[in-house]
């Protein structure tokens, strides 16, 4: 975990010695030629879609080699008309001042993906909330339970086909 | 990085509680010399500046029943309701359910005629849910410029042109979205003409169909239209779309 | 027989003579003589004296509550109480409210001890008022071991709090009770040690003699015993459980401490006993260190005593406004590591002064 | 000694808002802590799917009522990226000024809450008195005191009132003389140090890994601030220091927020000095591009506020995800609390500056 604590060039996204979005995207593509598609990059952004099986390895690669230390958010998206779901991971790196957006496509009937909580503790509650709201099961999560809705309820409220009572 | 040495004393506690006692003593003396900060509410009230957002207010004569406030309200608490009004007989005016209203000021901001305004009245307690529903008569408030919310916008292309202040979106035409009709979907039923509150829609004959009857298409008058999308909603064939001002 | 008893004896003799005349009038001469007998008069004098002393003590405690709320208000840039002229009637309003409120008793509560705790607390508080003289003439008891008895009674309160908290069958109250016990250990020994310094200089445990010693020496004991005064003040605040040492009744983490399950007049009595014990502690502090009723003679000695007590309580309110609450670990640390050495040094000073014969 | 589960439950003077800290205590020391949230869950993200883009702004105010403006501003940033709207320069400067005024107001409310937790009501009332000054400034600007509904997609609602600069400078000068009073009551009193030093320790690695952000992270010595490292609005044109403390405990988090008060005053002064003229509001497009998604994160007074939005071709968002800083910091509360006394819980939780509106959404 390399987070040198100290002065940083103001107004430049890059930390001294940090890597920019493009270099990270290139090295990611070299490491995982198939299964990872980089949709767009910028000085401090990397957007990529990753296959379901590869996610944990890509996350480990980002954490250990690319110094991504903090999971900003884990969110679920329910593409009901196209009968598929998405788990979207936003992972930031303090050292390089770069944020990676990793999108994983999941089938709508069995939405399962590897959990990144063993790598970053910050994703713990975000993943629990995504499970609570969408029903996406995160394999390897220490305690995958409902967090915001009432325990023991069997519905997943943020799915598009969940009729939330009268349309307010 | 701007190295500004923050010239503040080093904050080390001296003699357990010397500084806190000194500060509280000074404050106690100050607040006995002049009266303390409390406002004795029912008897003394704070002065309210202009533009304070209390409950929504209504100027009944300026309202044209366009229903923009009904559509824009995020918590859906405004309805148009029939009332008897002086000489005009039965007219429909907005009624606000203050039990749901979150005082966001959108009804006053999007009202094209400044009929819905913001009243600086914040004492809204009632004894039952029905008390909280303000019918148009009770919603009235005197029409002061301080209560209007005017929208001074600018076109996207000259966002960085520092010279102009912007156009008034409520009166000017530069920023108005005007409806336009798709010829093949429109069946010429002139429903939009009947519905339009500011009768900005004229049915114009554009030709004759094979049976010899005239084909009529709506023509939208840009000055009169307040882009209230009534025609959009009531068109049976959804033939009308809003053309945004670029 | 000080001034108070003589005055009251006159009244009770006059009262009994009226009662006796009434019985004579209806020809029951046996009863009339019994009422006029010295035994009944003696009993009535004592009863009236106790009543007068309690009412004076009770009214001063009530004005303490008013003083605290007014000064705290000004200290925090807000108004104090508003009810009645200058806010004086707020306490009676609170008392009436507490009286009217319903007494709710949770079900699995240990009934006897739950009822006993407030009774013990208010009982010993009133007992303290009786023991402390306001001036040579206005005193209920003049015991040779007065100081010892007072501090023995003072240390009963934490036990009442402990059993009250334990009996209320609530997790928070039991923690509040435990903390009261822990706090007792921390401040009790420095409190008594600082007190011994004064007793050495004054030569007796009798409160009257202590004040006379200060009058003869011409200097209040706060000057020679300044360290002792400091230790006594800190320990007295801890003993009366006011803000810096507010552990048993800590709002932030223990909801309302050990008083959580008491409602209605029980809670009213507990709140009152808190201020009565505050009044008693500041009275003892004034007697020991600020020369009791010693003051220029154009004002009655009792009035001098009450003025000093109000000023001392104002200082405690000021400390309450300025500081925050400490935790149990720290109060034990302060008690043993900070106050104890100071008390011992003060004891040394007192002995040195006594041997050098200055006082 | 047998251990006991203690519910510092939904209704408890220490919890600001509705959440339940279940604490397993052995005597008075905490061996395990489990925060339970969800009491204030309103299904906010599902509500936004039936509202148009401008209608969501007043809803975003209700996310965290302590710093409502920073949330509606974060939503406007996200929507501007989605609808790619250019914000005029003057609007950027006004937004920066108003955001920093909101940060001061939010930090003052945090200091007041911390004061009551530690037992001193004076520390509650002095900051609340100064906060009133900032609420009056905002009321002058946009008519409301708590939920402003002031930012718009493409700028701000209205231009600043006539004597805006004079009022602001007068309030700031007065406020800068008052901060030493809070420091005297807190920093320079030994009792405060007794309660706050070496309590709720969270090392830098733990803080980063557990997703703690904002002043809580900078209290553990990590030099990261979104206003400087990923600047938005006019922050890139303003010089300011990022306040970092090294001692990783509750006092460090307190000290970071007090330094941020000074920094915010300095930021507002610079922003007022070089605020350009020109328009303040641009007409936003009605509909978003179908399937396009974008996100934005800002430096909320409590941490990193992040929103991810997906367009659906019409004027409703298809999906709007909100990442609340306190939702993640509360999950790290167990690590902060382990091994400390029950009496330290208010000090630790007070230094974390909880706001339950955004946690439960």
Coordinates of C-alpha atoms in Angstrom, one line a residue, chain A residues 23-146:
Chain A
X23 CA -1.0 4.2 -18.8
X24 CA -3.2 2.4 -16.4
X25 CA -5.6 1.4 -19.2
X26 CA -2.8 0.3 -21.4
X27 CA -1.2 -1.9 -18.7
X28 CA -4.6 -3.3 -17.9
X29 CA -5.1 -4.3 -21.5
X30 CA -1.7 -6.0 -21.6
X31 CA -2.4 -8.0 -18.5
X32 CA -5.9 -9.1 -19.5
X33 CA -6.0 -9.2 -23.3
X34 CA -9.4 -10.8 -23.6
X35 CA -12.4 -10.2 -21.3
X36 CA -11.5 -6.5 -20.6
X37 CA -12.7 -3.7 -22.9
X38 CA -11.6 -0.1 -22.1
X39 CA -14.4 2.1 -23.2
X40 CA -12.8 5.5 -22.6
X41 CA -9.9 7.1 -20.7
X42 CA -8.9 10.5 -19.6
X43 CA -6.1 12.0 -17.4
X44 CA -7.8 10.9 -14.3
X45 CA -10.5 8.5 -15.6
X46 CA -10.5 4.9 -16.8
X47 CA -13.8 3.3 -17.9
X48 CA -13.8 -0.4 -18.7
X49 CA -16.2 -3.3 -18.9
X50 CA -15.0 -6.6 -17.4
X51 CA -16.3 -10.2 -17.7
X52 CA -17.8 -11.6 -14.6
X53 CA -15.1 -14.3 -14.0
X54 CA -12.2 -11.9 -14.4
X55 CA -13.4 -9.2 -12.0
X56 CA -11.6 -10.4 -8.9
X57 CA -8.3 -10.7 -10.8
X58 CA -8.7 -7.3 -12.3
X59 CA -9.5 -5.8 -8.9
X60 CA -6.4 -7.5 -7.4
X61 CA -4.3 -6.2 -10.2
X62 CA -5.6 -2.7 -9.7
X63 CA -5.1 -2.9 -6.0
X64 CA -1.6 -4.3 -5.9
X65 CA 0.2 -3.0 -9.0
X66 CA -1.8 0.1 -9.8
X67 CA -2.2 1.4 -6.2
X68 CA -6.0 1.7 -6.2
X69 CA -6.7 2.0 -2.5
X70 CA -10.3 3.1 -2.1
X71 CA -13.7 1.8 -3.5
X72 CA -15.8 4.9 -4.1
X73 CA -19.0 3.0 -4.7
X74 CA -20.5 -0.3 -5.8
X75 CA -23.9 0.2 -7.5
X76 CA -26.3 -2.0 -9.3
X77 CA -28.3 -1.2 -12.5
X78 CA -31.3 -3.1 -13.6
X79 CA -31.7 -3.1 -17.5
X80 CA -35.2 -4.6 -17.3
X81 CA -36.1 -4.1 -21.0
X82 CA -32.8 -5.8 -22.1
X83 CA -33.3 -8.5 -19.4
X84 CA -29.7 -8.0 -18.0
X85 CA -28.2 -6.4 -14.9
X86 CA -25.0 -4.5 -14.3
X87 CA -22.7 -4.1 -11.2
X88 CA -20.7 -0.9 -11.5
X89 CA -17.6 -0.5 -9.4
X90 CA -15.9 2.9 -9.0
X91 CA -12.4 2.5 -7.5
X92 CA -10.2 5.5 -6.9
X93 CA -6.4 5.7 -6.4
X94 CA -5.1 8.4 -4.1
X95 CA -1.5 8.1 -5.3
X96 CA -2.3 8.5 -9.0
X97 CA -5.5 10.7 -8.5
X98 CA -7.3 8.4 -11.0
X99 CA -10.8 6.8 -10.7
X100 CA -11.6 3.6 -12.5
X101 CA -15.2 2.7 -13.5
X102 CA -15.6 -1.0 -14.0
X103 CA -18.9 -2.3 -15.3
X104 CA -19.7 -6.0 -15.0
X105 CA -22.7 -7.4 -17.0
X106 CA -24.8 -10.0 -15.2
X107 CA -27.7 -12.2 -16.4
X108 CA -31.0 -11.0 -14.8
X109 CA -32.1 -14.4 -13.5
X110 CA -28.9 -15.3 -11.6
X111 CA -27.0 -12.0 -10.9
X112 CA -23.8 -13.2 -9.1
X113 CA -20.4 -11.7 -9.1
X114 CA -17.2 -11.9 -6.9
X115 CA -17.1 -9.5 -4.0
X116 CA -14.2 -7.1 -3.6
X117 CA -14.7 -6.7 0.2
X118 CA -11.7 -9.0 1.0
X119 CA -9.5 -6.4 -1.0
X120 CA -11.1 -3.2 0.2
X121 CA -13.2 -3.0 3.4
X122 CA -14.9 0.1 2.1
X123 CA -17.0 -1.9 -0.3
X124 CA -18.6 -3.9 2.5
X125 CA -21.7 -1.9 3.1
X126 CA -22.0 -0.8 -0.5
X127 CA -22.2 -4.4 -1.6
X128 CA -24.7 -5.2 1.1
X129 CA -26.9 -2.3 -0.1
X130 CA -26.7 -3.4 -3.7
X131 CA -27.7 -6.9 -2.7
X132 CA -30.5 -5.4 -0.6
X133 CA -31.8 -3.3 -3.4
X134 CA -31.1 -5.4 -6.5
X135 CA -30.5 -9.0 -5.3
X136 CA -27.1 -9.1 -6.8
X137 CA -25.2 -11.8 -4.8
X138 CA -21.6 -11.0 -4.1
X139 CA -19.7 -14.3 -3.6
X140 CA -17.1 -14.1 -0.8
X141 CA -18.8 -11.3 1.0
X142 CA -18.2 -11.8 4.8
X143 CA -21.8 -10.9 5.8
X144 CA -24.2 -10.5 2.9
X145 CA -27.5 -9.4 4.6
X146 CA -30.1 -6.7 4.1

